[in-house]
Amino acid sequence: MASGQMSREEALACSSCRHACHAMLYCDTHSKLFGRSPIRHVILMQMRFDGLLGFPGGLVNPHKETLEAGLSRELLEELGVEVPISVEDHVETCFAPPSSPSFSSSRLILHFYVKKMDEEQIREVERAAVSTAADYGQEVLGMVRVPLYTLRSGGGLALFLSHSFIGNSRSQLLRSLLRLNMVTPEELHRALTDSLKTHTRTADDLKANLSLTEPYRKRF
């Protein structure tokens, strides 16, 4: 078992811990970007209320409901459509990263699920997420697709990975891409390398833009 990981049973035996469940919903597709670049797979993530990217889901109380029932409840609230989740969809469990500001107040165990769906089911989730989901515009600002392709301009997966993610959701995504053979290790290594370069340019740009605030700060 990978470092930091635990079994579902070990996690449920921790009576003093809180539990949160999240799910990666995906499908295969034959569609192409601009009719040229194969998209291959559609993976759904969401822009959260705090500006971070993450997977849909939330806190679950295993004393009142099963992990899977709790996750299905959270998905209905955030996506606006019922998505049945089973024990077979579970892929990993671990403690939340101690460095995550959202999870630092108490011991929180994260359960991650991966569910394959039909492309039309994925489209239904996207439609419902902006029309009937109770949390749309509040806890959830919108659904996004993970671009697995790389464009000549450098756009695609590398730029997506340079965004900010909540907790360990970026590593959950990356492990899933490798586990399901959605990208090759070489493709992912190249994307992460380019993403690091983007981070450096973004940091420099943010520092440069700090000067824009100075004239306004001096007014107060």
PDB file of C-alpha atoms in Angstrom, residues 50-212:
ATOM      1  CA  ASP A  50     -12.893  29.216  -2.485  1.00  0.00           C
ATOM      2  CA  GLY A  51     -11.442  29.386  -5.991  1.00  0.00           C
ATOM      3  CA  LEU A  52      -9.771  25.978  -5.790  1.00  0.00           C
ATOM      4  CA  LEU A  53     -10.313  23.032  -8.111  1.00  0.00           C
ATOM      5  CA  GLY A  54     -11.569  19.800  -6.604  1.00  0.00           C
ATOM      6  CA  PHE A  55     -13.782  16.777  -7.061  1.00  0.00           C
ATOM      7  CA  PRO A  56     -17.468  16.800  -6.079  1.00  0.00           C
ATOM      8  CA  GLY A  57     -18.319  15.382  -2.674  1.00  0.00           C
ATOM      9  CA  GLY A  58     -18.162  16.376   0.963  1.00  0.00           C
ATOM     10  CA  LEU A  59     -18.371  15.370   4.599  1.00  0.00           C
ATOM     11  CA  VAL A  60     -19.998  12.065   5.487  1.00  0.00           C
ATOM     12  CA  ASN A  61     -20.986  10.705   8.900  1.00  0.00           C
ATOM     13  CA  PRO A  62     -20.421   6.920   8.820  1.00  0.00           C
ATOM     14  CA  HIS A  63     -22.386   6.587  12.082  1.00  0.00           C
ATOM     15  CA  LYS A  64     -25.540   7.717  10.267  1.00  0.00           C
ATOM     16  CA  GLU A  65     -24.995   6.510   6.700  1.00  0.00           C
ATOM     17  CA  THR A  66     -22.587   4.463   4.639  1.00  0.00           C
ATOM     18  CA  LEU A  67     -19.740   6.271   2.952  1.00  0.00           C
ATOM     19  CA  GLU A  68     -21.274   5.536  -0.444  1.00  0.00           C
ATOM     20  CA  ALA A  69     -24.762   6.725   0.554  1.00  0.00           C
ATOM     21  CA  GLY A  70     -23.277   9.907   1.978  1.00  0.00           C
ATOM     22  CA  LEU A  71     -21.269  10.536  -1.177  1.00  0.00           C
ATOM     23  CA  SER A  72     -24.352   9.971  -3.349  1.00  0.00           C
ATOM     24  CA  ARG A  73     -26.207  12.514  -1.204  1.00  0.00           C
ATOM     25  CA  GLU A  74     -23.412  15.066  -1.615  1.00  0.00           C
ATOM     26  CA  LEU A  75     -23.306  14.492  -5.372  1.00  0.00           C
ATOM     27  CA  LEU A  76     -27.039  15.110  -5.642  1.00  0.00           C
ATOM     28  CA  GLU A  77     -26.641  18.435  -3.814  1.00  0.00           C
ATOM     29  CA  GLU A  78     -23.668  19.571  -5.885  1.00  0.00           C
ATOM     30  CA  LEU A  79     -24.554  18.079  -9.277  1.00  0.00           C
ATOM     31  CA  GLY A  80     -28.339  18.141  -9.225  1.00  0.00           C
ATOM     32  CA  VAL A  81     -28.654  14.534 -10.382  1.00  0.00           C
ATOM     33  CA  GLU A  82     -28.489  11.176  -8.629  1.00  0.00           C
ATOM     34  CA  VAL A  83     -25.231   9.288  -9.173  1.00  0.00           C
ATOM     35  CA  PRO A  84     -25.271   5.869  -7.471  1.00  0.00           C
ATOM     36  CA  ILE A  85     -21.911   5.087  -5.865  1.00  0.00           C
ATOM     37  CA  SER A  86     -20.904   1.582  -4.781  1.00  0.00           C
ATOM     38  CA  VAL A  87     -18.079   0.096  -2.720  1.00  0.00           C
ATOM     39  CA  GLU A  88     -16.587  -1.157  -5.998  1.00  0.00           C
ATOM     40  CA  ASP A  89     -16.006   2.457  -7.059  1.00  0.00           C
ATOM     41  CA  HIS A  90     -13.707   3.088  -4.075  1.00  0.00           C
ATOM     42  CA  VAL A  91     -10.022   3.403  -5.035  1.00  0.00           C
ATOM     43  CA  GLU A  92      -8.134   4.977  -2.112  1.00  0.00           C
ATOM     44  CA  THR A  93      -8.348   6.353   1.419  1.00  0.00           C
ATOM     45  CA  CYS A  94      -5.882   8.531   3.308  1.00  0.00           C
ATOM     46  CA  PHE A  95      -5.590  11.310   5.872  1.00  0.00           C
ATOM     47  CA  ALA A  96      -6.060  14.831   4.552  1.00  0.00           C
ATOM     48  CA  PRO A  97      -2.752  16.652   3.965  1.00  0.00           C
ATOM     49  CA  PRO A  98      -1.735  18.507   7.158  1.00  0.00           C
ATOM     50  CA  SER A  99      -0.630  21.454   5.030  1.00  0.00           C
ATOM     51  CA  SER A 100      -4.139  22.022   3.700  1.00  0.00           C
ATOM     52  CA  PRO A 101      -5.670  25.080   5.419  1.00  0.00           C
ATOM     53  CA  SER A 102      -9.203  23.759   4.955  1.00  0.00           C
ATOM     54  CA  PHE A 103      -8.411  20.543   6.802  1.00  0.00           C
ATOM     55  CA  SER A 104      -5.967  21.618   9.502  1.00  0.00           C
ATOM     56  CA  SER A 105      -8.464  21.952  12.360  1.00  0.00           C
ATOM     57  CA  SER A 106      -9.050  18.226  12.920  1.00  0.00           C
ATOM     58  CA  ARG A 107      -8.128  14.757  11.737  1.00  0.00           C
ATOM     59  CA  LEU A 108      -9.964  14.204   8.485  1.00  0.00           C
ATOM     60  CA  ILE A 109      -9.905  11.033   6.402  1.00  0.00           C
ATOM     61  CA  LEU A 110     -10.450  11.362   2.660  1.00  0.00           C
ATOM     62  CA  HIS A 111     -12.118   8.608   0.658  1.00  0.00           C
ATOM     63  CA  PHE A 112     -11.774   8.770  -3.118  1.00  0.00           C
ATOM     64  CA  TYR A 113     -14.029   7.053  -5.647  1.00  0.00           C
ATOM     65  CA  VAL A 114     -13.809   6.749  -9.430  1.00  0.00           C
ATOM     66  CA  LYS A 115     -16.931   6.022 -11.476  1.00  0.00           C
ATOM     67  CA  LYS A 116     -17.083   5.461 -15.216  1.00  0.00           C
ATOM     68  CA  MET A 117     -20.234   6.651 -16.952  1.00  0.00           C
ATOM     69  CA  ASP A 118     -21.629   6.954 -20.462  1.00  0.00           C
ATOM     70  CA  GLU A 119     -20.919  10.192 -22.316  1.00  0.00           C
ATOM     71  CA  GLU A 120     -24.594  11.146 -22.302  1.00  0.00           C
ATOM     72  CA  GLN A 121     -24.709  10.602 -18.534  1.00  0.00           C
ATOM     73  CA  ILE A 122     -21.747  12.950 -18.151  1.00  0.00           C
ATOM     74  CA  ARG A 123     -23.516  15.551 -20.279  1.00  0.00           C
ATOM     75  CA  GLU A 124     -26.614  15.167 -18.108  1.00  0.00           C
ATOM     76  CA  VAL A 125     -24.500  15.842 -15.015  1.00  0.00           C
ATOM     77  CA  GLU A 126     -23.078  18.986 -16.637  1.00  0.00           C
ATOM     78  CA  ARG A 127     -26.535  20.243 -17.575  1.00  0.00           C
ATOM     79  CA  ALA A 128     -28.029  19.550 -14.153  1.00  0.00           C
ATOM     80  CA  ALA A 129     -25.063  21.094 -12.318  1.00  0.00           C
ATOM     81  CA  VAL A 130     -25.971  24.557 -13.644  1.00  0.00           C
ATOM     82  CA  SER A 131     -29.744  24.224 -13.656  1.00  0.00           C
ATOM     83  CA  THR A 132     -31.012  22.115 -10.747  1.00  0.00           C
ATOM     84  CA  ALA A 133     -28.082  21.616  -8.326  1.00  0.00           C
ATOM     85  CA  ALA A 134     -28.860  23.102  -4.893  1.00  0.00           C
ATOM     86  CA  ASP A 135     -25.242  24.182  -4.358  1.00  0.00           C
ATOM     87  CA  TYR A 136     -24.645  25.830  -7.742  1.00  0.00           C
ATOM     88  CA  GLY A 137     -23.408  29.398  -7.329  1.00  0.00           C
ATOM     89  CA  GLN A 138     -22.720  28.837  -3.636  1.00  0.00           C
ATOM     90  CA  GLU A 139     -20.455  25.936  -2.667  1.00  0.00           C
ATOM     91  CA  VAL A 140     -19.889  25.119  -6.333  1.00  0.00           C
ATOM     92  CA  LEU A 141     -19.152  27.763  -8.966  1.00  0.00           C
ATOM     93  CA  GLY A 142     -19.207  25.430 -11.956  1.00  0.00           C
ATOM     94  CA  MET A 143     -18.093  22.141 -13.453  1.00  0.00           C
ATOM     95  CA  VAL A 144     -14.943  21.902 -15.558  1.00  0.00           C
ATOM     96  CA  ARG A 145     -13.474  19.227 -17.811  1.00  0.00           C
ATOM     97  CA  VAL A 146      -9.861  18.125 -17.453  1.00  0.00           C
ATOM     98  CA  PRO A 147      -8.044  18.610 -20.789  1.00  0.00           C
ATOM     99  CA  LEU A 148      -5.877  15.537 -21.378  1.00  0.00           C
ATOM    100  CA  TYR A 149      -4.444  16.776 -24.668  1.00  0.00           C
ATOM    101  CA  THR A 150      -1.439  19.009 -25.311  1.00  0.00           C
ATOM    102  CA  LEU A 151      -1.647  21.727 -27.942  1.00  0.00           C
ATOM    103  CA  ARG A 152       1.256  23.070 -29.965  1.00  0.00           C
ATOM    104  CA  SER A 153       0.969  26.316 -28.018  1.00  0.00           C
ATOM    105  CA  GLY A 154       1.544  24.385 -24.811  1.00  0.00           C
ATOM    106  CA  GLY A 155      -2.066  24.629 -23.713  1.00  0.00           C
ATOM    107  CA  GLY A 156      -3.994  21.703 -22.318  1.00  0.00           C
ATOM    108  CA  LEU A 157      -3.080  19.399 -19.458  1.00  0.00           C
ATOM    109  CA  ALA A 158       0.072  21.261 -18.390  1.00  0.00           C
ATOM    110  CA  LEU A 159      -1.757  24.566 -17.955  1.00  0.00           C
ATOM    111  CA  PHE A 160      -4.642  22.870 -16.178  1.00  0.00           C
ATOM    112  CA  LEU A 161      -2.293  21.271 -13.660  1.00  0.00           C
ATOM    113  CA  SER A 162      -0.757  24.682 -12.915  1.00  0.00           C
ATOM    114  CA  HIS A 163      -4.020  25.832 -11.293  1.00  0.00           C
ATOM    115  CA  SER A 164      -4.599  25.599  -7.536  1.00  0.00           C
ATOM    116  CA  PHE A 165      -6.261  22.441  -6.202  1.00  0.00           C
ATOM    117  CA  ILE A 166      -7.843  21.684  -2.826  1.00  0.00           C
ATOM    118  CA  GLY A 167      -6.090  19.190  -0.525  1.00  0.00           C
ATOM    119  CA  ASN A 168      -4.739  16.197  -2.408  1.00  0.00           C
ATOM    120  CA  SER A 169      -7.156  16.370  -5.349  1.00  0.00           C
ATOM    121  CA  ARG A 170      -4.357  17.052  -7.831  1.00  0.00           C
ATOM    122  CA  SER A 171      -2.516  13.884  -6.786  1.00  0.00           C
ATOM    123  CA  GLN A 172      -5.826  11.976  -6.814  1.00  0.00           C
ATOM    124  CA  LEU A 173      -6.300  13.088 -10.407  1.00  0.00           C
ATOM    125  CA  LEU A 174      -2.750  12.192 -11.433  1.00  0.00           C
ATOM    126  CA  ARG A 175      -2.848   8.739  -9.845  1.00  0.00           C
ATOM    127  CA  SER A 176      -6.166   8.075 -11.580  1.00  0.00           C
ATOM    128  CA  LEU A 177      -4.769   9.126 -14.958  1.00  0.00           C
ATOM    129  CA  LEU A 178      -1.938   6.631 -14.552  1.00  0.00           C
ATOM    130  CA  ARG A 179      -4.075   3.893 -13.007  1.00  0.00           C
ATOM    131  CA  LEU A 180      -6.592   4.034 -15.865  1.00  0.00           C
ATOM    132  CA  ASN A 181      -3.921   4.492 -18.568  1.00  0.00           C
ATOM    133  CA  MET A 182      -5.502   7.748 -19.701  1.00  0.00           C
ATOM    134  CA  VAL A 183      -2.070   9.265 -20.281  1.00  0.00           C
ATOM    135  CA  THR A 184       1.366   7.699 -20.456  1.00  0.00           C
ATOM    136  CA  PRO A 185       3.912   8.318 -17.676  1.00  0.00           C
ATOM    137  CA  GLU A 186       5.994  10.224 -20.229  1.00  0.00           C
ATOM    138  CA  GLU A 187       3.080  12.499 -21.167  1.00  0.00           C
ATOM    139  CA  LEU A 188       2.327  13.211 -17.531  1.00  0.00           C
ATOM    140  CA  HIS A 189       5.975  13.882 -16.686  1.00  0.00           C
ATOM    141  CA  ARG A 190       6.211  16.358 -19.557  1.00  0.00           C
ATOM    142  CA  ALA A 191       2.968  18.071 -18.526  1.00  0.00           C
ATOM    143  CA  LEU A 192       4.114  18.446 -14.913  1.00  0.00           C
ATOM    144  CA  THR A 193       7.480  19.802 -16.014  1.00  0.00           C
ATOM    145  CA  ASP A 194       5.789  22.432 -18.182  1.00  0.00           C
ATOM    146  CA  SER A 195       3.355  23.182 -15.352  1.00  0.00           C
ATOM    147  CA  LEU A 196       6.239  24.015 -13.027  1.00  0.00           C
ATOM    148  CA  LYS A 197       7.532  26.506 -15.598  1.00  0.00           C
ATOM    149  CA  THR A 198       4.080  28.091 -15.747  1.00  0.00           C
ATOM    150  CA  HIS A 199       4.065  28.410 -11.953  1.00  0.00           C
ATOM    151  CA  THR A 200       7.310  30.375 -12.119  1.00  0.00           C
ATOM    152  CA  ARG A 201       5.965  32.747 -14.787  1.00  0.00           C
ATOM    153  CA  THR A 202       2.720  33.182 -12.849  1.00  0.00           C
ATOM    154  CA  ALA A 203       4.585  34.057  -9.649  1.00  0.00           C
ATOM    155  CA  ASP A 204       6.635  36.662 -11.511  1.00  0.00           C
ATOM    156  CA  ASP A 205       3.478  38.108 -13.054  1.00  0.00           C
ATOM    157  CA  LEU A 206       1.752  38.342  -9.668  1.00  0.00           C
ATOM    158  CA  LYS A 207       4.735  40.153  -8.189  1.00  0.00           C
ATOM    159  CA  ALA A 208       4.741  42.603 -11.086  1.00  0.00           C
ATOM    160  CA  ASN A 209       1.025  43.274 -10.667  1.00  0.00           C
ATOM    161  CA  LEU A 210       1.391  44.119  -7.000  1.00  0.00           C
ATOM    162  CA  SER A 211       2.468  47.587  -8.143  1.00  0.00           C
ATOM    163  CA  LEU A 212      -1.006  48.141  -9.617  1.00  0.00           C
TER     164      LEU A 212
END
